[in-house]
């Protein structure tokens, strides 16, 4: 297939088609409006390819997720998150020397500017850590202005962002519990450094639990990229105006915060807690989710792209049992989650709509077992997604066909009218 034809008002228009490397077909309609005067309407962009990308491949029908060609199952837990970040950003896995340098530069750049930390005092104690994180990342562009034409400057700022996001995230938690900040230390993995900064206290030695370090590493990798989702598209949209890296990523953090996106991991846990408090009557919640007169949805179920089991959820479901057992944690919420899943996977409503558990369904239970408070869950998602956002921002910037993103609309408002008299 080399072209697609459109007949509009008896006039025929021809558009080129092309294929992606996995065989998916796209019609190039970039000349549609110029040639025919018409535009497309694709509510929620479910059928629109907004860019060409070589970073992540998803086949939602088959439950496939690959970063730079590698299946997620071959990366999660087998390559450290730092190396997965390198893969997403640079296109290849690092060799030993590159991995060593990359890891060291993360740590060297993980100390936030001391003046930036004063912002923490200005947030109310009730501030959500996602809001704090987005604000801090946005403020970083005032502390680290850079020449956007200079690749070395860009690379340094990428390292600062990757290194400091975990420090800022942990500091926002420390602030909320009234404890002093714990600064990053060299010699620790990304996950272990974060856990230290979260949980070490001045009065006693803190040993990072190996099981928690490993689990967090996998969780970060599973969240590291997911092609053109809401937050990544936001990063590309903002970046397309040539806004700087920090401004673009900060916008992505805000997009991720919403409960229909990354905020779902917090919403899942809150839903499970509510069901537990409501006598464990999970069937009532399944019925509510099916009721068209109720706005309630089963959080952690459904996905725009996956119409089969989310491969990340499949990995997490398995890992969840192992991690909780190794940590000696018995969580009644896990039983509710499994019961909900069992009902949903056999119920016609969910089967007909291809609603399966997504990545957020089990991640919260694991974070909870590690002692991470609920309102930090989405922050951990943001930490994991950082390399993906950066990779997309870089790819967008390097695109020779790149132009500012500017969708059209179908105006449905009042036709022209005039003031009387
Ligand atoms: N519970 C009950 N019904 C649902 C759910 C759910 N979680 N998700 C979708 N549906 C139903 C819708 O009501 C709709 O039914 P209808 O055809 O009878 O009207 C149908 O399934 C299709 O739903 P859409 O909203 O059109 O699907 P969309 O692709 O737009 O939304 C989304 C995907 C936002 C993830 C949705 O499934 C949802 O709200 N899930 C719960 C929130 C969640 O878990 N978000 C995390 C997503 S993963 C991530 O961002 C990392």
JSON list of N, CA and C in Angstrom, two decimals, residues 319-346:
[
{"chain": "A", "resi": 319, "resn": "UNK", "atom": "N", "xyz": [5.54, -10.18, 41.02]},
{"chain": "A", "resi": 319, "resn": "UNK", "atom": "CA", "xyz": [6.55, -9.68, 41.94]},
{"chain": "A", "resi": 319, "resn": "UNK", "atom": "C", "xyz": [5.95, -9.30, 43.30]},
{"chain": "A", "resi": 320, "resn": "UNK", "atom": "N", "xyz": [4.71, -8.83, 43.26]},
{"chain": "A", "resi": 320, "resn": "UNK", "atom": "CA", "xyz": [4.04, -8.35, 44.46]},
{"chain": "A", "resi": 320, "resn": "UNK", "atom": "C", "xyz": [4.01, -9.44, 45.54]},
{"chain": "A", "resi": 321, "resn": "UNK", "atom": "N", "xyz": [3.61, -10.64, 45.14]},
{"chain": "A", "resi": 321, "resn": "UNK", "atom": "CA", "xyz": [3.56, -11.76, 46.10]},
{"chain": "A", "resi": 321, "resn": "UNK", "atom": "C", "xyz": [4.94, -12.02, 46.68]},
{"chain": "A", "resi": 322, "resn": "UNK", "atom": "N", "xyz": [5.96, -12.08, 45.79]},
{"chain": "A", "resi": 322, "resn": "UNK", "atom": "CA", "xyz": [7.32, -12.41, 46.23]},
{"chain": "A", "resi": 322, "resn": "UNK", "atom": "C", "xyz": [7.86, -11.35, 47.19]},
{"chain": "A", "resi": 323, "resn": "UNK", "atom": "N", "xyz": [7.65, -10.07, 46.81]},
{"chain": "A", "resi": 323, "resn": "UNK", "atom": "CA", "xyz": [8.22, -8.98, 47.62]},
{"chain": "A", "resi": 323, "resn": "UNK", "atom": "C", "xyz": [7.55, -8.93, 48.99]},
{"chain": "A", "resi": 324, "resn": "UNK", "atom": "N", "xyz": [6.23, -9.05, 49.01]},
{"chain": "A", "resi": 324, "resn": "UNK", "atom": "CA", "xyz": [5.53, -8.98, 50.29]},
{"chain": "A", "resi": 324, "resn": "UNK", "atom": "C", "xyz": [5.94, -10.15, 51.18]},
{"chain": "A", "resi": 325, "resn": "UNK", "atom": "N", "xyz": [6.13, -11.30, 50.57]},
{"chain": "A", "resi": 325, "resn": "UNK", "atom": "CA", "xyz": [6.53, -12.47, 51.36]},
{"chain": "A", "resi": 325, "resn": "UNK", "atom": "C", "xyz": [7.93, -12.26, 51.93]},
{"chain": "A", "resi": 326, "resn": "UNK", "atom": "N", "xyz": [8.86, -11.82, 51.05]},
{"chain": "A", "resi": 326, "resn": "UNK", "atom": "CA", "xyz": [10.24, -11.60, 51.52]},
{"chain": "A", "resi": 326, "resn": "UNK", "atom": "C", "xyz": [10.31, -10.54, 52.60]},
{"chain": "A", "resi": 327, "resn": "UNK", "atom": "N", "xyz": [9.42, -9.54, 52.52]},
{"chain": "A", "resi": 327, "resn": "UNK", "atom": "CA", "xyz": [9.45, -8.47, 53.51]},
{"chain": "A", "resi": 327, "resn": "UNK", "atom": "C", "xyz": [8.65, -8.85, 54.76]},
{"chain": "A", "resi": 328, "resn": "UNK", "atom": "N", "xyz": [8.00, -9.98, 54.68]},
{"chain": "A", "resi": 328, "resn": "UNK", "atom": "CA", "xyz": [7.19, -10.42, 55.82]},
{"chain": "A", "resi": 328, "resn": "UNK", "atom": "C", "xyz": [5.95, -9.55, 56.02]},
{"chain": "A", "resi": 329, "resn": "UNK", "atom": "N", "xyz": [5.43, -9.01, 54.92]},
{"chain": "A", "resi": 329, "resn": "UNK", "atom": "CA", "xyz": [4.26, -8.13, 55.03]},
{"chain": "A", "resi": 329, "resn": "UNK", "atom": "C", "xyz": [3.02, -8.89, 54.59]},
{"chain": "A", "resi": 330, "resn": "UNK", "atom": "N", "xyz": [1.99, -8.84, 55.43]},
{"chain": "A", "resi": 330, "resn": "UNK", "atom": "CA", "xyz": [0.70, -9.43, 55.02]},
{"chain": "A", "resi": 330, "resn": "UNK", "atom": "C", "xyz": [-0.27, -8.29, 54.88]},
{"chain": "A", "resi": 331, "resn": "UNK", "atom": "N", "xyz": [-0.68, -8.02, 53.65]},
{"chain": "A", "resi": 331, "resn": "UNK", "atom": "CA", "xyz": [-1.51, -6.84, 53.43]},
{"chain": "A", "resi": 331, "resn": "UNK", "atom": "C", "xyz": [-2.90, -7.28, 52.97]},
{"chain": "A", "resi": 332, "resn": "UNK", "atom": "N", "xyz": [-3.92, -7.02, 53.79]},
{"chain": "A", "resi": 332, "resn": "UNK", "atom": "CA", "xyz": [-5.28, -7.41, 53.37]},
{"chain": "A", "resi": 332, "resn": "UNK", "atom": "C", "xyz": [-5.71, -6.72, 52.08]},
{"chain": "A", "resi": 333, "resn": "UNK", "atom": "N", "xyz": [-5.08, -5.58, 51.77]},
{"chain": "A", "resi": 333, "resn": "UNK", "atom": "CA", "xyz": [-5.46, -4.87, 50.53]},
{"chain": "A", "resi": 333, "resn": "UNK", "atom": "C", "xyz": [-5.08, -5.70, 49.29]},
{"chain": "A", "resi": 334, "resn": "UNK", "atom": "N", "xyz": [-4.00, -6.51, 49.44]},
{"chain": "A", "resi": 334, "resn": "UNK", "atom": "CA", "xyz": [-3.61, -7.37, 48.31]},
{"chain": "A", "resi": 334, "resn": "UNK", "atom": "C", "xyz": [-4.70, -8.41, 48.04]},
{"chain": "A", "resi": 335, "resn": "UNK", "atom": "N", "xyz": [-5.30, -8.92, 49.11]},
{"chain": "A", "resi": 335, "resn": "UNK", "atom": "CA", "xyz": [-6.39, -9.90, 48.93]},
{"chain": "A", "resi": 335, "resn": "UNK", "atom": "C", "xyz": [-7.57, -9.24, 48.23]},
{"chain": "A", "resi": 336, "resn": "UNK", "atom": "N", "xyz": [-7.88, -8.01, 48.62]},
{"chain": "A", "resi": 336, "resn": "UNK", "atom": "CA", "xyz": [-9.00, -7.31, 47.97]},
{"chain": "A", "resi": 336, "resn": "UNK", "atom": "C", "xyz": [-8.66, -7.08, 46.49]},
{"chain": "A", "resi": 337, "resn": "UNK", "atom": "N", "xyz": [-7.40, -6.67, 46.23]},
{"chain": "A", "resi": 337, "resn": "UNK", "atom": "CA", "xyz": [-6.99, -6.41, 44.84]},
{"chain": "A", "resi": 337, "resn": "UNK", "atom": "C", "xyz": [-7.15, -7.67, 43.99]},
{"chain": "A", "resi": 338, "resn": "UNK", "atom": "N", "xyz": [-6.72, -8.79, 44.52]},
{"chain": "A", "resi": 338, "resn": "UNK", "atom": "CA", "xyz": [-6.80, -10.04, 43.75]},
{"chain": "A", "resi": 338, "resn": "UNK", "atom": "C", "xyz": [-8.26, -10.45, 43.53]},
{"chain": "A", "resi": 339, "resn": "UNK", "atom": "N", "xyz": [-9.07, -10.27, 44.58]},
{"chain": "A", "resi": 339, "resn": "UNK", "atom": "CA", "xyz": [-10.49, -10.63, 44.45]},
{"chain": "A", "resi": 339, "resn": "UNK", "atom": "C", "xyz": [-11.16, -9.74, 43.40]},
{"chain": "A", "resi": 340, "resn": "UNK", "atom": "N", "xyz": [-10.83, -8.45, 43.41]},
{"chain": "A", "resi": 340, "resn": "UNK", "atom": "CA", "xyz": [-11.39, -7.52, 42.42]},
{"chain": "A", "resi": 340, "resn": "UNK", "atom": "C", "xyz": [-10.99, -7.95, 41.02]},
{"chain": "A", "resi": 341, "resn": "UNK", "atom": "N", "xyz": [-9.71, -8.28, 40.88]},
{"chain": "A", "resi": 341, "resn": "UNK", "atom": "CA", "xyz": [-9.21, -8.68, 39.57]},
{"chain": "A", "resi": 341, "resn": "UNK", "atom": "C", "xyz": [-9.93, -9.94, 39.09]},
{"chain": "A", "resi": 342, "resn": "UNK", "atom": "N", "xyz": [-10.08, -10.93, 40.00]},
{"chain": "A", "resi": 342, "resn": "UNK", "atom": "CA", "xyz": [-10.76, -12.18, 39.62]},
{"chain": "A", "resi": 342, "resn": "UNK", "atom": "C", "xyz": [-12.17, -11.92, 39.12]},
{"chain": "A", "resi": 343, "resn": "UNK", "atom": "N", "xyz": [-12.88, -11.05, 39.84]},
{"chain": "A", "resi": 343, "resn": "UNK", "atom": "CA", "xyz": [-14.26, -10.75, 39.41]},
{"chain": "A", "resi": 343, "resn": "UNK", "atom": "C", "xyz": [-14.22, -10.04, 38.05]},
{"chain": "A", "resi": 344, "resn": "UNK", "atom": "N", "xyz": [-13.37, -9.03, 37.96]},
{"chain": "A", "resi": 344, "resn": "UNK", "atom": "CA", "xyz": [-13.35, -8.23, 36.73]},
{"chain": "A", "resi": 344, "resn": "UNK", "atom": "C", "xyz": [-12.94, -9.06, 35.52]},
{"chain": "A", "resi": 345, "resn": "UNK", "atom": "N", "xyz": [-12.05, -10.02, 35.72]},
{"chain": "A", "resi": 345, "resn": "UNK", "atom": "CA", "xyz": [-11.57, -10.80, 34.56]},
{"chain": "A", "resi": 345, "resn": "UNK", "atom": "C", "xyz": [-12.58, -11.85, 34.08]},
{"chain": "A", "resi": 346, "resn": "UNK", "atom": "N", "xyz": [-13.65, -12.00, 34.85]},
{"chain": "A", "resi": 346, "resn": "UNK", "atom": "CA", "xyz": [-14.67, -12.97, 34.41]},
{"chain": "A", "resi": 346, "resn": "UNK", "atom": "C", "xyz": [-16.02, -12.29, 34.15]}
]
